[in-house]
Structures are given as C-alpha cells and as structure tokens.
Amino acid sequence: MPRWGMVIDLNTCTGCGACIAACKNENNVAYSSPEEAENGRALSWINLLPRYEGEFPNIHIQYYPMLCMQCDNPPCIKVCPVRATYKADNGIVAQIYPRCIGCRYCMAACPYTVKYFNWYEPKWEPEMIKSFNPDVSLRPKGVVEKCTFCHHRLIEAREEAMVEGIEFQEEQFVPACVETCPARAMHFGDLDDPNSMVSKLANSSRAVRFLEDLGTEPKVYYLSASEKLI
Amino acid sequence: MNLLKNQWFLIGAGLCGILILVVLFLVLPNGEVTQPIAFNHKKHRDNNVPCIVCHRFYKEEKRAGIPPVNVCITCHEDVIYPTPEKIKIQNYFSQHKAIPWQQVYKVPGHVFFSHRLHVNRGNLACKSCHGEVGQLEQPVTKQLIPLKMKYCIDCHKTVETIDNPYECIRCHR
C-alpha cells in the first residue's frame, strides 16, 4: 500500500497561485463574496502564506502554499466524535462529508488551520454550473471540507487500471495542483517507494515540515534554502 | 361556551387529525416513481432481446444507460399489433421528445460507482444488485434490492481482492 505524500520546492515556487485556481476548479470549491471572505469564511483548500523579510526596497517575499498536510498522526481525527474524518490505509486523511455533523472540533484541533467550514449553501455563477467536476461531490452547508490529495483521481485511476486488468501505477495518480504548477515546484508520489522522486526529495537535507515538533508527522514536505519555516 | 372544555369537540378533533394522517400516508409518495410507458422487461427477455441492446454502456462506462427513444424505434417503427403503449413510443419519436423515464437506481453524488468494473472485472450478473428485473412485467418503479451502503459492503466482504471493505474512501469522494 503506497503512502502518498507531497514535496513543495520553495526555491522554485513563484507564488503565482495557479495551484489555488486548479484546486478550486477541480474540487468544486464554492466561491465566496468579499463580505464572507472578510469574515474569514472563504473556502480555499490551498492558501499562500506570505512572509516578508527586510526593509523596502530590499524586501524578500516568500510564499508558502498551505494545504492539508495529511499528517501521519493527525490531531483532527482524534477529536472527531463521529469518525467522519479518519486516516485511510494509504495515508490520506479522509473527510466523509455525509457523515460530518459540522461540530468543527477538527478545525480547532488542526494546527495548520487548513480545514474549512461551509458556512453557506454553496453557490456559483449560473454560467459555471455546467463546469462542475462530476467526480467530486458538492459539499452541503454545515460540513467541514479540506484538501483530499484529489483522492477522487485515485479512485478513477484505480478503476481504470482494474478494468483494463493492468497493475495500478503510481504515476497515474497526480493531484490537480501538482499537475498544474507551471514552475514544477510541486512533486507527488509514494513516500515509501525509495525510488520515487518524492521520497528522494523528502529525505534530502533541504526538506523541512511545518510545526514538526508537534509530532503530527505531516506528509507535505517543503524544500527550503533557509532551513527554517515559520 | 369554551370549546376546549367540550369533550366531544376534543374527540372529534382527534379523530379528524388521525384521518388526515391516514390520508397523507396513502397519498404521499412512498419512494415509488411512475414511469411514462408500461415497459415490460419480461416480454423483451422472452423475445431474446439481451440487456445490452437497451442498456448499452455497462461494459464500457460507469453508467449502464437508460435507452433513448431511438433505440426503441429500431424495433417498434412498424407496428403490426398496435397497443396504446407502442403508439406512445411513436408519438415521442415523431415529436422528437425524450421518453421521461425516471431513474430508480441512483447513488448520491458522494459515492463512486462503476458498472464496467463490477460487470467485467467483478463478473457479476445484473441480478446480484438489481434483482430479477428481467422477470418484471411492469416497469421498474422501485429498487427490488434496496442498494444501501450495507449491501455494497456486505458483498465486498466476500471478495478476496478487496483488502479492507470498510475503507470509506474506496467509495466516498
């Protein structure tokens, strides 16, 4: 069983935000009005966390794409009273929307604040209704959602391999953000496969993880020149 | 006089309430749908029309497909013994209208299901999930076997190649 993980190279990342747009489209993430966003109720499974260093004009800006870290030891699943969020055998932290009762304990427990609550009935411009991704369900008002590593793509890829009777290949499963990244700063694959690109990068000396001392064992690694993450 | 103190009024009101509930119970839909044409699966089966002639996609796609009217018309264009039901088909066809079949078997959007996987690789007969639809003389108006989550998982438990039948994200997306 693979253990899916991601590596983001911060030295290559330009902070363009293409991953955010790709994620929103792929996963039918609802759009929010400016007022809703002001109240901190906007939905976006990836966010760019900026860090500014230095004084103008010698300013250095670094963006950190923040998505669900798919922790190996996730704090969020321990507080879920109904097991709507749990860690699957392949390491993906799943969120089973029909099971979710919207208590938001998991959001409070997440140290990375990458889980989002649907405060409103999801809404789109009428022209956009036809561009929904049918492979991803629409989340109703009142449930928590988050990045799933596009696991619907895994379901589809596995089904296709099974129907064709061939062995499922790791390369057949790529999340939308990784596929889109124009700078190729994002890498995805099996962390347990010593030959995969991600496991090599994740074991390199540049690899760091957010809030590692909490013991959450995130499976999203960042490659950084400065060795330190905020 | 205070009506609420009159016991006959109270009994009458109670009886009316019960009557309304009974009527509602009978009138409100009980999960069954009505189909526009009295379709007869058994008659087609007895005439050796295989399922795939009408449900054309189950081998190649995730859905099985409910047949559009131009599939029906390939056999029902010239009618020797017209019946009202067959005339209906021709009316839909000549008016370029789709037959408004109601889909009975439907999983919610948060569930992934694939026919080609179960039929080709799983080697399952239609009736293991849909019951004896081929023997029905009336149109399908309700699920013969209610396709609930338990039914899926109970079968997956018996399949050796499925390692953890309770893995939610195998089906939920």
mmCIF file of C-alpha atoms in Angstrom:
data_model
loop_
_atom_site.group_PDB
_atom_site.id
_atom_site.type_symbol
_atom_site.label_atom_id
_atom_site.label_comp_id
_atom_site.label_asym_id
_atom_site.label_seq_id
_atom_site.Cartn_x
_atom_site.Cartn_y
_atom_site.Cartn_z
ATOM 1 C CA MET A 1 0.000 0.000 0.000
ATOM 2 C CA PRO A 2 1.558 3.343 -1.016
ATOM 3 C CA ARG A 3 1.878 6.215 1.415
ATOM 4 C CA TRP A 4 1.023 9.320 -0.586
ATOM 5 C CA GLY A 5 2.996 12.469 0.069
ATOM 6 C CA MET A 6 3.924 15.780 -1.457
ATOM 7 C CA VAL A 7 7.060 17.878 -1.718
ATOM 8 C CA ILE A 8 6.944 21.614 -2.492
ATOM 9 C CA ASP A 9 10.154 23.324 -3.518
ATOM 10 C CA LEU A 10 10.024 26.828 -2.076
ATOM 11 C CA ASN A 11 13.016 27.954 -4.081
ATOM 12 C CA THR A 12 11.190 27.143 -7.300
ATOM 13 C CA CYS A 13 7.732 28.287 -6.233
ATOM 14 C CA THR A 14 6.952 31.714 -7.635
ATOM 15 C CA GLY A 15 3.777 32.203 -5.624
ATOM 16 C CA CYS A 16 1.717 32.526 -8.802
ATOM 17 C CA GLY A 17 -1.356 30.881 -7.292
ATOM 18 C CA ALA A 18 -2.071 28.522 -10.200
ATOM 19 C CA CYS A 19 -2.364 25.647 -7.729
ATOM 20 C CA ILE A 20 -5.120 27.501 -5.902
ATOM 21 C CA ALA A 21 -7.125 28.067 -9.053
ATOM 22 C CA ALA A 22 -6.615 24.495 -10.237
ATOM 23 C CA CYS A 23 -7.693 23.155 -6.865
ATOM 24 C CA LYS A 24 -10.825 25.285 -6.770
ATOM 25 C CA ASN A 25 -11.878 24.138 -10.218
ATOM 26 C CA GLU A 26 -11.012 20.510 -9.704
ATOM 27 C CA ASN A 27 -12.787 20.151 -6.388
ATOM 28 C CA ASN A 28 -15.867 22.332 -6.975
ATOM 29 C CA VAL A 29 -14.850 24.569 -4.108
ATOM 30 C CA ALA A 30 -17.517 27.221 -3.674
ATOM 31 C CA TYR A 31 -16.791 30.866 -4.302
ATOM 32 C CA SER A 32 -17.439 33.422 -1.613
ATOM 33 C CA SER A 33 -18.425 37.066 -1.663
ATOM 34 C CA PRO A 34 -15.994 39.721 -0.417
ATOM 35 C CA GLU A 35 -18.026 40.157 2.767
ATOM 36 C CA GLU A 36 -17.868 36.449 3.510
ATOM 37 C CA ALA A 37 -14.146 36.443 2.878
ATOM 38 C CA GLU A 38 -13.749 39.381 5.243
ATOM 39 C CA ASN A 39 -15.387 37.328 7.972
ATOM 40 C CA GLY A 40 -12.816 34.619 7.371
ATOM 41 C CA ARG A 41 -15.375 32.336 5.814
ATOM 42 C CA ALA A 42 -13.909 31.979 2.343
ATOM 43 C CA LEU A 43 -13.143 28.466 1.117
ATOM 44 C CA SER A 44 -9.842 27.607 -0.492
ATOM 45 C CA TRP A 45 -8.135 24.285 0.045
ATOM 46 C CA ILE A 46 -4.738 25.801 -0.743
ATOM 47 C CA ASN A 47 -3.649 29.158 0.609
ATOM 48 C CA LEU A 48 -0.475 31.138 0.097
ATOM 49 C CA LEU A 49 1.018 32.113 3.404
ATOM 50 C CA PRO A 50 3.324 35.084 2.781
ATOM 51 C CA ARG A 51 6.439 36.033 4.696
ATOM 52 C CA TYR A 52 8.121 39.400 4.179
ATOM 53 C CA GLU A 53 11.733 39.926 5.107
ATOM 54 C CA GLY A 54 13.840 43.094 5.033
ATOM 55 C CA GLU A 55 13.071 46.747 4.503
ATOM 56 C CA PHE A 56 11.794 48.297 1.314
ATOM 57 C CA PRO A 57 13.268 48.282 -1.326
ATOM 58 C CA ASN A 58 15.374 45.283 -0.319
ATOM 59 C CA ILE A 59 12.385 43.195 0.501
ATOM 60 C CA HIS A 60 12.276 39.443 0.153
ATOM 61 C CA ILE A 61 8.898 37.803 -0.133
ATOM 62 C CA GLN A 62 8.396 34.079 0.344
ATOM 63 C CA TYR A 63 5.089 32.334 -0.198
ATOM 64 C CA TYR A 64 4.240 29.054 1.467
ATOM 65 C CA PRO A 65 1.455 27.079 -0.215
ATOM 66 C CA MET A 66 -0.536 25.706 2.693
ATOM 67 C CA LEU A 67 -2.735 22.689 2.135
ATOM 68 C CA CYS A 68 -3.856 19.791 4.280
ATOM 69 C CA MET A 69 -0.624 18.213 5.500
ATOM 70 C CA GLN A 70 -2.204 14.725 5.503
ATOM 71 C CA CYS A 71 -0.478 14.057 8.815
ATOM 72 C CA ASP A 72 0.556 10.531 9.699
ATOM 73 C CA ASN A 73 -0.521 11.366 13.226
ATOM 74 C CA PRO A 74 -3.405 13.729 12.577
ATOM 75 C CA PRO A 75 -4.757 15.659 15.557
ATOM 76 C CA CYS A 76 -8.042 16.279 13.753
ATOM 77 C CA ILE A 77 -9.167 12.654 13.602
ATOM 78 C CA LYS A 78 -8.765 12.160 17.315
ATOM 79 C CA VAL A 79 -11.392 14.748 18.161
ATOM 80 C CA CYS A 80 -13.994 13.774 15.581
ATOM 81 C CA PRO A 81 -16.965 12.424 17.548
ATOM 82 C CA VAL A 82 -18.414 10.553 14.557
ATOM 83 C CA ARG A 83 -15.296 9.336 12.708
ATOM 84 C CA ALA A 84 -16.190 11.452 9.700
ATOM 85 C CA THR A 85 -12.511 12.241 9.360
ATOM 86 C CA TYR A 86 -10.074 9.359 9.601
ATOM 87 C CA LYS A 87 -6.760 8.245 8.182
ATOM 88 C CA ALA A 88 -7.112 5.839 5.299
ATOM 89 C CA ASP A 89 -4.758 2.908 4.753
ATOM 90 C CA ASN A 90 -2.957 4.842 2.030
ATOM 91 C CA GLY A 91 -2.218 7.693 4.406
ATOM 92 C CA ILE A 92 -4.754 10.156 3.053
ATOM 93 C CA VAL A 93 -6.721 11.891 5.776
ATOM 94 C CA ALA A 94 -10.255 11.460 4.539
ATOM 95 C CA GLN A 95 -13.271 13.614 5.190
ATOM 96 C CA ILE A 96 -16.556 11.752 4.691
ATOM 97 C CA TYR A 97 -18.962 14.615 4.088
ATOM 98 C CA PRO A 98 -22.303 12.834 4.619
ATOM 99 C CA ARG A 99 -21.012 11.600 7.939
ATOM 100 C CA CYS A 100 -19.855 15.059 9.130
ATOM 101 C CA ILE A 101 -22.104 16.747 11.685
ATOM 102 C CA GLY A 102 -20.364 20.115 11.450
ATOM 103 C CA CYS A 103 -19.134 20.358 15.028
ATOM 104 C CA ARG A 104 -15.825 21.855 13.805
ATOM 105 C CA TYR A 105 -13.730 20.194 16.525
ATOM 106 C CA CYS A 106 -11.337 19.047 13.813
ATOM 107 C CA MET A 107 -10.859 22.617 12.643
ATOM 108 C CA ALA A 108 -9.964 23.667 16.146
ATOM 109 C CA ALA A 109 -7.571 20.759 16.524
ATOM 110 C CA CYS A 110 -5.748 21.345 13.237
ATOM 111 C CA PRO A 111 -2.511 23.226 13.966
ATOM 112 C CA TYR A 112 -2.202 24.199 10.291
ATOM 113 C CA THR A 113 -5.746 25.625 10.060
ATOM 114 C CA VAL A 114 -6.344 24.001 6.706
ATOM 115 C CA LYS A 115 -9.845 22.675 7.335
ATOM 116 C CA TYR A 116 -12.766 24.797 6.240
ATOM 117 C CA PHE A 117 -16.391 25.005 7.256
ATOM 118 C CA ASN A 118 -19.227 25.528 4.818
ATOM 119 C CA TRP A 119 -20.999 28.472 6.366
ATOM 120 C CA TYR A 120 -23.286 28.954 3.399
ATOM 121 C CA GLU A 121 -25.158 26.947 0.845
ATOM 122 C CA PRO A 122 -22.570 26.580 -1.960
ATOM 123 C CA LYS A 123 -23.222 28.996 -4.797
ATOM 124 C CA TRP A 124 -21.774 29.644 -8.233
ATOM 125 C CA GLU A 125 -22.402 31.943 -11.139
ATOM 126 C CA PRO A 126 -25.035 30.326 -13.375
ATOM 127 C CA GLU A 127 -22.548 30.050 -16.246
ATOM 128 C CA MET A 128 -20.306 27.915 -14.080
ATOM 129 C CA ILE A 129 -22.829 25.265 -13.104
ATOM 130 C CA LYS A 130 -22.041 23.246 -16.218
ATOM 131 C CA SER A 131 -18.331 23.227 -15.480
ATOM 132 C CA PHE A 132 -18.609 21.214 -12.303
ATOM 133 C CA ASN A 133 -16.308 18.282 -11.943
ATOM 134 C CA PRO A 134 -18.709 15.329 -11.765
ATOM 135 C CA ASP A 135 -16.096 13.214 -9.994
ATOM 136 C CA VAL A 136 -16.231 15.355 -6.867
ATOM 137 C CA SER A 137 -19.368 15.716 -4.779
ATOM 138 C CA LEU A 138 -20.742 19.097 -3.786
ATOM 139 C CA ARG A 139 -20.486 19.742 -0.088
ATOM 140 C CA PRO A 140 -23.671 20.978 1.524
ATOM 141 C CA LYS A 141 -23.868 23.773 4.054
ATOM 142 C CA GLY A 142 -22.734 22.746 7.508
ATOM 143 C CA VAL A 143 -19.915 20.288 6.820
ATOM 144 C CA VAL A 144 -16.165 20.624 7.080
ATOM 145 C CA GLU A 145 -14.069 20.172 3.962
ATOM 146 C CA LYS A 146 -10.394 20.170 3.117
ATOM 147 C CA CYS A 147 -7.782 19.056 0.625
ATOM 148 C CA THR A 148 -8.103 15.335 -0.115
ATOM 149 C CA PHE A 149 -4.959 14.994 -2.258
ATOM 150 C CA CYS A 150 -7.589 14.739 -5.027
ATOM 151 C CA HIS A 151 -8.347 11.199 -3.935
ATOM 152 C CA HIS A 152 -11.204 11.043 -6.453
ATOM 153 C CA ARG A 153 -8.428 10.912 -9.050
ATOM 154 C CA LEU A 154 -7.032 7.891 -7.256
ATOM 155 C CA ILE A 155 -10.433 6.189 -7.322
ATOM 156 C CA GLU A 156 -10.756 6.884 -11.056
ATOM 157 C CA ALA A 157 -7.204 5.794 -11.856
ATOM 158 C CA ARG A 158 -7.552 2.581 -9.861
ATOM 159 C CA GLU A 159 -10.855 1.780 -11.501
ATOM 160 C CA GLU A 160 -9.368 2.310 -14.938
ATOM 161 C CA ALA A 161 -6.394 0.099 -14.166
ATOM 162 C CA MET A 162 -8.641 -2.594 -12.711
ATOM 163 C CA VAL A 163 -10.958 -2.577 -15.719
ATOM 164 C CA GLU A 164 -8.036 -2.843 -18.103
ATOM 165 C CA GLY A 165 -6.542 -5.563 -15.947
ATOM 166 C CA ILE A 166 -3.199 -3.845 -15.513
ATOM 167 C CA GLU A 167 -1.267 -3.114 -12.362
ATOM 168 C CA PHE A 168 -2.008 0.342 -10.968
ATOM 169 C CA GLN A 169 0.985 2.620 -11.497
ATOM 170 C CA GLU A 170 1.966 5.328 -9.060
ATOM 171 C CA GLU A 171 2.330 7.864 -11.887
ATOM 172 C CA GLN A 172 -1.345 7.529 -12.800
ATOM 173 C CA PHE A 173 -2.339 9.480 -9.703
ATOM 174 C CA VAL A 174 -1.432 13.181 -9.611
ATOM 175 C CA PRO A 175 -3.413 15.863 -7.754
ATOM 176 C CA ALA A 176 -4.644 18.843 -9.763
ATOM 177 C CA CYS A 177 -2.308 21.363 -8.102
ATOM 178 C CA VAL A 178 0.803 19.302 -8.853
ATOM 179 C CA GLU A 179 -0.326 18.755 -12.415
ATOM 180 C CA THR A 180 -0.862 22.494 -12.880
ATOM 181 C CA CYS A 181 2.170 24.028 -11.162
ATOM 182 C CA PRO A 182 3.889 25.940 -14.009
ATOM 183 C CA ALA A 183 7.145 26.154 -12.078
ATOM 184 C CA ARG A 184 7.110 22.408 -11.367
ATOM 185 C CA ALA A 185 7.677 23.198 -7.739
ATOM 186 C CA MET A 186 5.279 20.500 -6.537
ATOM 187 C CA HIS A 187 6.030 16.797 -6.538
ATOM 188 C CA PHE A 188 3.737 13.965 -5.615
ATOM 189 C CA GLY A 189 4.120 10.254 -5.109
ATOM 190 C CA ASP A 190 4.696 7.347 -2.790
ATOM 191 C CA LEU A 191 6.874 8.246 0.185
ATOM 192 C CA ASP A 192 7.521 4.584 0.945
ATOM 193 C CA ASP A 193 8.931 3.872 -2.508
ATOM 194 C CA PRO A 194 12.663 4.588 -2.224
ATOM 195 C CA ASN A 195 12.925 5.161 -5.982
ATOM 196 C CA SER A 196 10.203 7.760 -6.224
ATOM 197 C CA MET A 197 11.044 11.406 -6.726
ATOM 198 C CA VAL A 198 9.132 12.492 -3.618
ATOM 199 C CA SER A 199 10.822 10.064 -1.274
ATOM 200 C CA LYS A 200 14.233 11.188 -2.554
ATOM 201 C CA LEU A 201 13.337 14.840 -2.128
ATOM 202 C CA ALA A 202 11.664 14.266 1.226
ATOM 203 C CA ASN A 203 14.823 12.619 2.514
ATOM 204 C CA SER A 204 17.108 15.340 1.197
ATOM 205 C CA SER A 205 18.769 17.691 3.629
ATOM 206 C CA ARG A 206 16.664 20.627 2.409
ATOM 207 C CA ALA A 207 13.388 19.024 3.401
ATOM 208 C CA VAL A 208 11.516 20.502 6.335
ATOM 209 C CA ARG A 209 7.984 20.255 7.602
ATOM 210 C CA PHE A 210 5.722 22.698 9.360
ATOM 211 C CA LEU A 211 5.474 22.510 13.155
ATOM 212 C CA GLU A 212 7.414 19.284 13.224
ATOM 213 C CA ASP A 213 7.850 19.389 16.991
ATOM 214 C CA LEU A 214 4.119 18.786 17.478
ATOM 215 C CA GLY A 215 4.627 15.206 16.353
ATOM 216 C CA THR A 216 1.931 15.374 13.704
ATOM 217 C CA GLU A 217 4.235 13.789 11.082
ATOM 218 C CA PRO A 218 2.937 15.795 8.111
ATOM 219 C CA LYS A 219 3.287 14.207 4.681
ATOM 220 C CA VAL A 220 3.717 17.564 2.919
ATOM 221 C CA TYR A 221 7.401 18.476 2.827
ATOM 222 C CA TYR A 222 8.896 21.844 1.922
ATOM 223 C CA LEU A 223 12.286 22.261 0.348
ATOM 224 C CA SER A 224 13.808 25.433 1.662
ATOM 225 C CA ALA A 225 17.177 27.097 1.332
ATOM 226 C CA SER A 226 16.823 28.877 4.629
ATOM 227 C CA GLU A 227 16.208 25.623 6.529
ATOM 228 C CA LYS A 228 13.639 27.304 8.717
ATOM 229 C CA LEU A 229 9.911 27.532 8.383
ATOM 230 C CA ILE A 230 7.821 29.988 10.293
ATOM 231 C CA MET B 1 -69.090 28.267 25.727
ATOM 232 C CA ASN B 2 -65.450 27.317 25.833
ATOM 233 C CA LEU B 3 -64.868 24.844 23.014
ATOM 234 C CA LEU B 4 -61.755 23.371 24.555
ATOM 235 C CA LYS B 5 -63.789 22.180 27.562
ATOM 236 C CA ASN B 6 -66.216 20.254 25.375
ATOM 237 C CA GLN B 7 -65.053 16.624 25.310
ATOM 238 C CA TRP B 8 -66.957 15.828 22.111
ATOM 239 C CA PHE B 9 -65.139 18.623 20.367
ATOM 240 C CA LEU B 10 -61.801 17.250 21.513
ATOM 241 C CA ILE B 11 -62.634 13.698 20.431
ATOM 242 C CA GLY B 12 -63.844 14.980 17.061
ATOM 243 C CA ALA B 13 -60.685 16.996 16.554
ATOM 244 C CA GLY B 14 -58.553 13.986 17.470
ATOM 245 C CA LEU B 15 -60.386 11.762 15.000
ATOM 246 C CA CYS B 16 -60.001 14.373 12.265
ATOM 247 C CA GLY B 17 -56.279 14.518 12.973
ATOM 248 C CA ILE B 18 -55.919 10.750 12.672
ATOM 249 C CA LEU B 19 -57.945 10.779 9.460
ATOM 250 C CA ILE B 20 -55.693 13.442 7.952
ATOM 251 C CA LEU B 21 -52.585 11.447 8.883
ATOM 252 C CA VAL B 22 -54.002 8.291 7.272
ATOM 253 C CA VAL B 23 -54.886 10.151 4.079
ATOM 254 C CA LEU B 24 -51.428 11.755 3.951
ATOM 255 C CA PHE B 25 -49.809 8.357 4.448
ATOM 256 C CA LEU B 26 -51.725 6.937 1.497
ATOM 257 C CA VAL B 27 -51.292 9.935 -0.798
ATOM 258 C CA LEU B 28 -47.693 10.962 -0.225
ATOM 259 C CA PRO B 29 -45.117 9.195 -2.414
ATOM 260 C CA ASN B 30 -43.650 6.150 -0.742
ATOM 261 C CA GLY B 31 -40.419 6.115 -2.719
ATOM 262 C CA GLU B 32 -42.042 4.670 -5.821
ATOM 263 C CA VAL B 33 -41.981 6.520 -9.103
ATOM 264 C CA THR B 34 -44.343 6.285 -12.053
ATOM 265 C CA GLN B 35 -42.935 5.502 -15.487
ATOM 266 C CA PRO B 36 -44.330 7.093 -18.656
ATOM 267 C CA ILE B 37 -44.719 3.819 -20.567
ATOM 268 C CA ALA B 38 -45.794 0.455 -19.182
ATOM 269 C CA PHE B 39 -42.500 -1.167 -20.123
ATOM 270 C CA ASN B 40 -42.331 -4.923 -19.870
ATOM 271 C CA HIS B 41 -38.870 -6.378 -19.257
ATOM 272 C CA LYS B 42 -40.085 -9.967 -19.279
ATOM 273 C CA LYS B 43 -41.675 -9.722 -22.712
ATOM 274 C CA HIS B 44 -38.439 -8.435 -24.226
ATOM 275 C CA ARG B 45 -36.428 -11.050 -22.448
ATOM 276 C CA ASP B 46 -38.754 -13.802 -23.644
ATOM 277 C CA ASN B 47 -38.195 -12.457 -27.160
ATOM 278 C CA ASN B 48 -34.447 -12.846 -26.620
ATOM 279 C CA VAL B 49 -33.583 -9.168 -26.524
ATOM 280 C CA PRO B 50 -30.390 -9.049 -24.419
ATOM 281 C CA CYS B 51 -29.934 -6.353 -21.792
ATOM 282 C CA ILE B 52 -27.113 -4.658 -23.695
ATOM 283 C CA VAL B 53 -29.356 -3.739 -26.636
ATOM 284 C CA CYS B 54 -31.034 -1.179 -24.399
ATOM 285 C CA HIS B 55 -28.590 -0.647 -21.528
ATOM 286 C CA ARG B 56 -25.783 -0.043 -23.956
ATOM 287 C CA PHE B 57 -22.935 1.201 -21.806
ATOM 288 C CA TYR B 58 -22.479 -1.135 -18.869
ATOM 289 C CA LYS B 59 -19.478 -2.855 -20.447
ATOM 290 C CA GLU B 60 -17.581 0.315 -21.369
ATOM 291 C CA GLU B 61 -18.726 3.011 -18.989
ATOM 292 C CA LYS B 62 -19.589 3.602 -15.393
ATOM 293 C CA ARG B 63 -23.261 4.032 -16.129
ATOM 294 C CA ALA B 64 -25.471 1.439 -17.732
ATOM 295 C CA GLY B 65 -27.675 3.873 -19.593
ATOM 296 C CA ILE B 66 -31.443 4.061 -19.884
ATOM 297 C CA PRO B 67 -32.348 3.723 -23.566
ATOM 298 C CA PRO B 68 -33.422 6.806 -25.545
ATOM 299 C CA VAL B 69 -36.433 6.606 -27.808
ATOM 300 C CA ASN B 70 -34.431 5.971 -30.994
ATOM 301 C CA VAL B 71 -33.318 2.643 -29.527
ATOM 302 C CA CYS B 72 -36.921 1.601 -29.026
ATOM 303 C CA ILE B 73 -37.878 2.754 -32.513
ATOM 304 C CA THR B 74 -35.394 0.404 -34.172
ATOM 305 C CA CYS B 75 -37.788 -2.416 -33.308
ATOM 306 C CA HIS B 76 -41.063 -0.565 -32.845
ATOM 307 C CA GLU B 77 -41.174 1.521 -36.009
ATOM 308 C CA ASP B 78 -43.725 -0.585 -37.847
ATOM 309 C CA VAL B 79 -46.342 -1.991 -35.573
ATOM 310 C CA ILE B 80 -48.436 -4.913 -36.662
ATOM 311 C CA TYR B 81 -50.482 -5.089 -33.489
ATOM 312 C CA PRO B 82 -50.592 -1.555 -32.165
ATOM 313 C CA THR B 83 -51.209 -1.141 -28.483
ATOM 314 C CA PRO B 84 -51.588 2.208 -26.703
ATOM 315 C CA GLU B 85 -48.152 1.771 -25.171
ATOM 316 C CA LYS B 86 -46.455 1.209 -28.514
ATOM 317 C CA ILE B 87 -48.287 4.219 -30.008
ATOM 318 C CA LYS B 88 -46.807 6.281 -27.169
ATOM 319 C CA ILE B 89 -43.303 5.363 -28.312
ATOM 320 C CA GLN B 90 -44.051 6.519 -31.831
ATOM 321 C CA ASN B 91 -45.561 9.748 -30.584
ATOM 322 C CA TYR B 92 -42.453 10.527 -28.561
ATOM 323 C CA PHE B 93 -40.308 9.715 -31.577
ATOM 324 C CA SER B 94 -42.275 11.757 -34.105
ATOM 325 C CA GLN B 95 -42.387 14.718 -31.716
ATOM 326 C CA HIS B 96 -38.619 14.459 -31.145
ATOM 327 C CA LYS B 97 -39.173 14.157 -27.427
ATOM 328 C CA ALA B 98 -37.242 12.066 -24.946
ATOM 329 C CA ILE B 99 -39.235 9.491 -23.012
ATOM 330 C CA PRO B 100 -39.204 10.880 -19.464
ATOM 331 C CA TRP B 101 -38.047 7.686 -17.744
ATOM 332 C CA GLN B 102 -37.489 8.079 -14.032
ATOM 333 C CA GLN B 103 -34.173 6.672 -12.842
ATOM 334 C CA VAL B 104 -34.793 4.332 -9.931
ATOM 335 C CA TYR B 105 -31.314 3.130 -9.057
ATOM 336 C CA LYS B 106 -29.220 6.097 -8.124
ATOM 337 C CA VAL B 107 -26.350 6.572 -5.731
ATOM 338 C CA PRO B 108 -25.835 10.001 -4.199
ATOM 339 C CA GLY B 109 -23.150 12.267 -5.634
ATOM 340 C CA HIS B 110 -20.720 11.487 -2.849
ATOM 341 C CA VAL B 111 -20.500 7.834 -3.898
ATOM 342 C CA PHE B 112 -18.433 6.440 -6.741
ATOM 343 C CA PHE B 113 -19.895 3.507 -8.610
ATOM 344 C CA SER B 114 -18.838 1.829 -11.834
ATOM 345 C CA HIS B 115 -20.784 -0.715 -13.848
ATOM 346 C CA ARG B 116 -17.937 -1.790 -16.108
ATOM 347 C CA LEU B 117 -15.809 -2.588 -13.076
ATOM 348 C CA HIS B 118 -18.435 -4.783 -11.479
ATOM 349 C CA VAL B 119 -19.684 -6.405 -14.678
ATOM 350 C CA ASN B 120 -16.358 -7.039 -16.438
ATOM 351 C CA ARG B 121 -13.809 -7.459 -13.701
ATOM 352 C CA GLY B 122 -16.189 -8.452 -10.914
ATOM 353 C CA ASN B 123 -18.046 -10.796 -13.283
ATOM 354 C CA LEU B 124 -21.335 -10.014 -11.578
ATOM 355 C CA ALA B 125 -24.758 -10.648 -13.055
ATOM 356 C CA CYS B 126 -27.176 -7.740 -13.146
ATOM 357 C CA LYS B 127 -29.475 -9.543 -10.793
ATOM 358 C CA SER B 128 -26.933 -9.654 -7.971
ATOM 359 C CA CYS B 129 -27.614 -5.950 -7.475
ATOM 360 C CA HIS B 130 -30.869 -5.278 -9.296
ATOM 361 C CA GLY B 131 -32.805 -8.448 -8.507
ATOM 362 C CA GLU B 132 -34.909 -10.187 -11.118
ATOM 363 C CA VAL B 133 -35.577 -7.093 -13.212
ATOM 364 C CA GLY B 134 -35.615 -9.252 -16.330
ATOM 365 C CA GLN B 135 -38.712 -11.040 -14.997
ATOM 366 C CA LEU B 136 -40.684 -7.860 -14.349
ATOM 367 C CA GLU B 137 -43.848 -7.424 -16.356
ATOM 368 C CA GLN B 138 -44.356 -3.892 -15.087
ATOM 369 C CA PRO B 139 -41.897 -1.019 -15.348
ATOM 370 C CA VAL B 140 -39.314 -0.650 -12.623
ATOM 371 C CA THR B 141 -40.796 1.715 -10.064
ATOM 372 C CA LYS B 142 -38.730 0.878 -7.001
ATOM 373 C CA GLN B 143 -35.460 -0.817 -6.173
ATOM 374 C CA LEU B 144 -36.079 -4.560 -5.932
ATOM 375 C CA ILE B 145 -32.992 -4.823 -3.735
ATOM 376 C CA PRO B 146 -32.515 -1.549 -1.857
ATOM 377 C CA LEU B 147 -28.964 -0.592 -2.845
ATOM 378 C CA LYS B 148 -27.855 0.730 0.501
ATOM 379 C CA MET B 149 -24.285 1.051 1.705
ATOM 380 C CA LYS B 150 -24.606 -2.103 3.784
ATOM 381 C CA TYR B 151 -25.440 -4.105 0.686
ATOM 382 C CA CYS B 152 -22.296 -2.919 -1.095
ATOM 383 C CA ILE B 153 -20.051 -3.602 1.884
ATOM 384 C CA ASP B 154 -21.593 -6.974 2.701
ATOM 385 C CA CYS B 155 -20.676 -8.179 -0.768
ATOM 386 C CA HIS B 156 -17.230 -6.584 -0.695
ATOM 387 C CA LYS B 157 -16.507 -8.501 2.498
ATOM 388 C CA THR B 158 -16.807 -11.715 0.491
ATOM 389 C CA VAL B 159 -14.442 -10.512 -2.267
ATOM 390 C CA GLU B 160 -10.877 -11.678 -1.606
ATOM 391 C CA THR B 161 -9.141 -8.987 -3.666
ATOM 392 C CA ILE B 162 -10.664 -6.182 -1.572
ATOM 393 C CA ASP B 163 -8.390 -5.885 1.429
ATOM 394 C CA ASN B 164 -10.341 -3.520 3.693
ATOM 395 C CA PRO B 165 -14.038 -3.448 2.836
ATOM 396 C CA TYR B 166 -14.628 -0.682 5.373
ATOM 397 C CA GLU B 167 -12.271 1.784 3.693
ATOM 398 C CA CYS B 168 -14.657 4.731 3.291
ATOM 399 C CA ILE B 169 -12.732 6.491 0.516
ATOM 400 C CA ARG B 170 -12.922 3.454 -1.698
ATOM 401 C CA CYS B 171 -16.454 4.612 -2.448
ATOM 402 C CA HIS B 172 -16.879 8.090 -0.960
ATOM 403 C CA ARG B 173 -15.449 11.107 -2.703
#
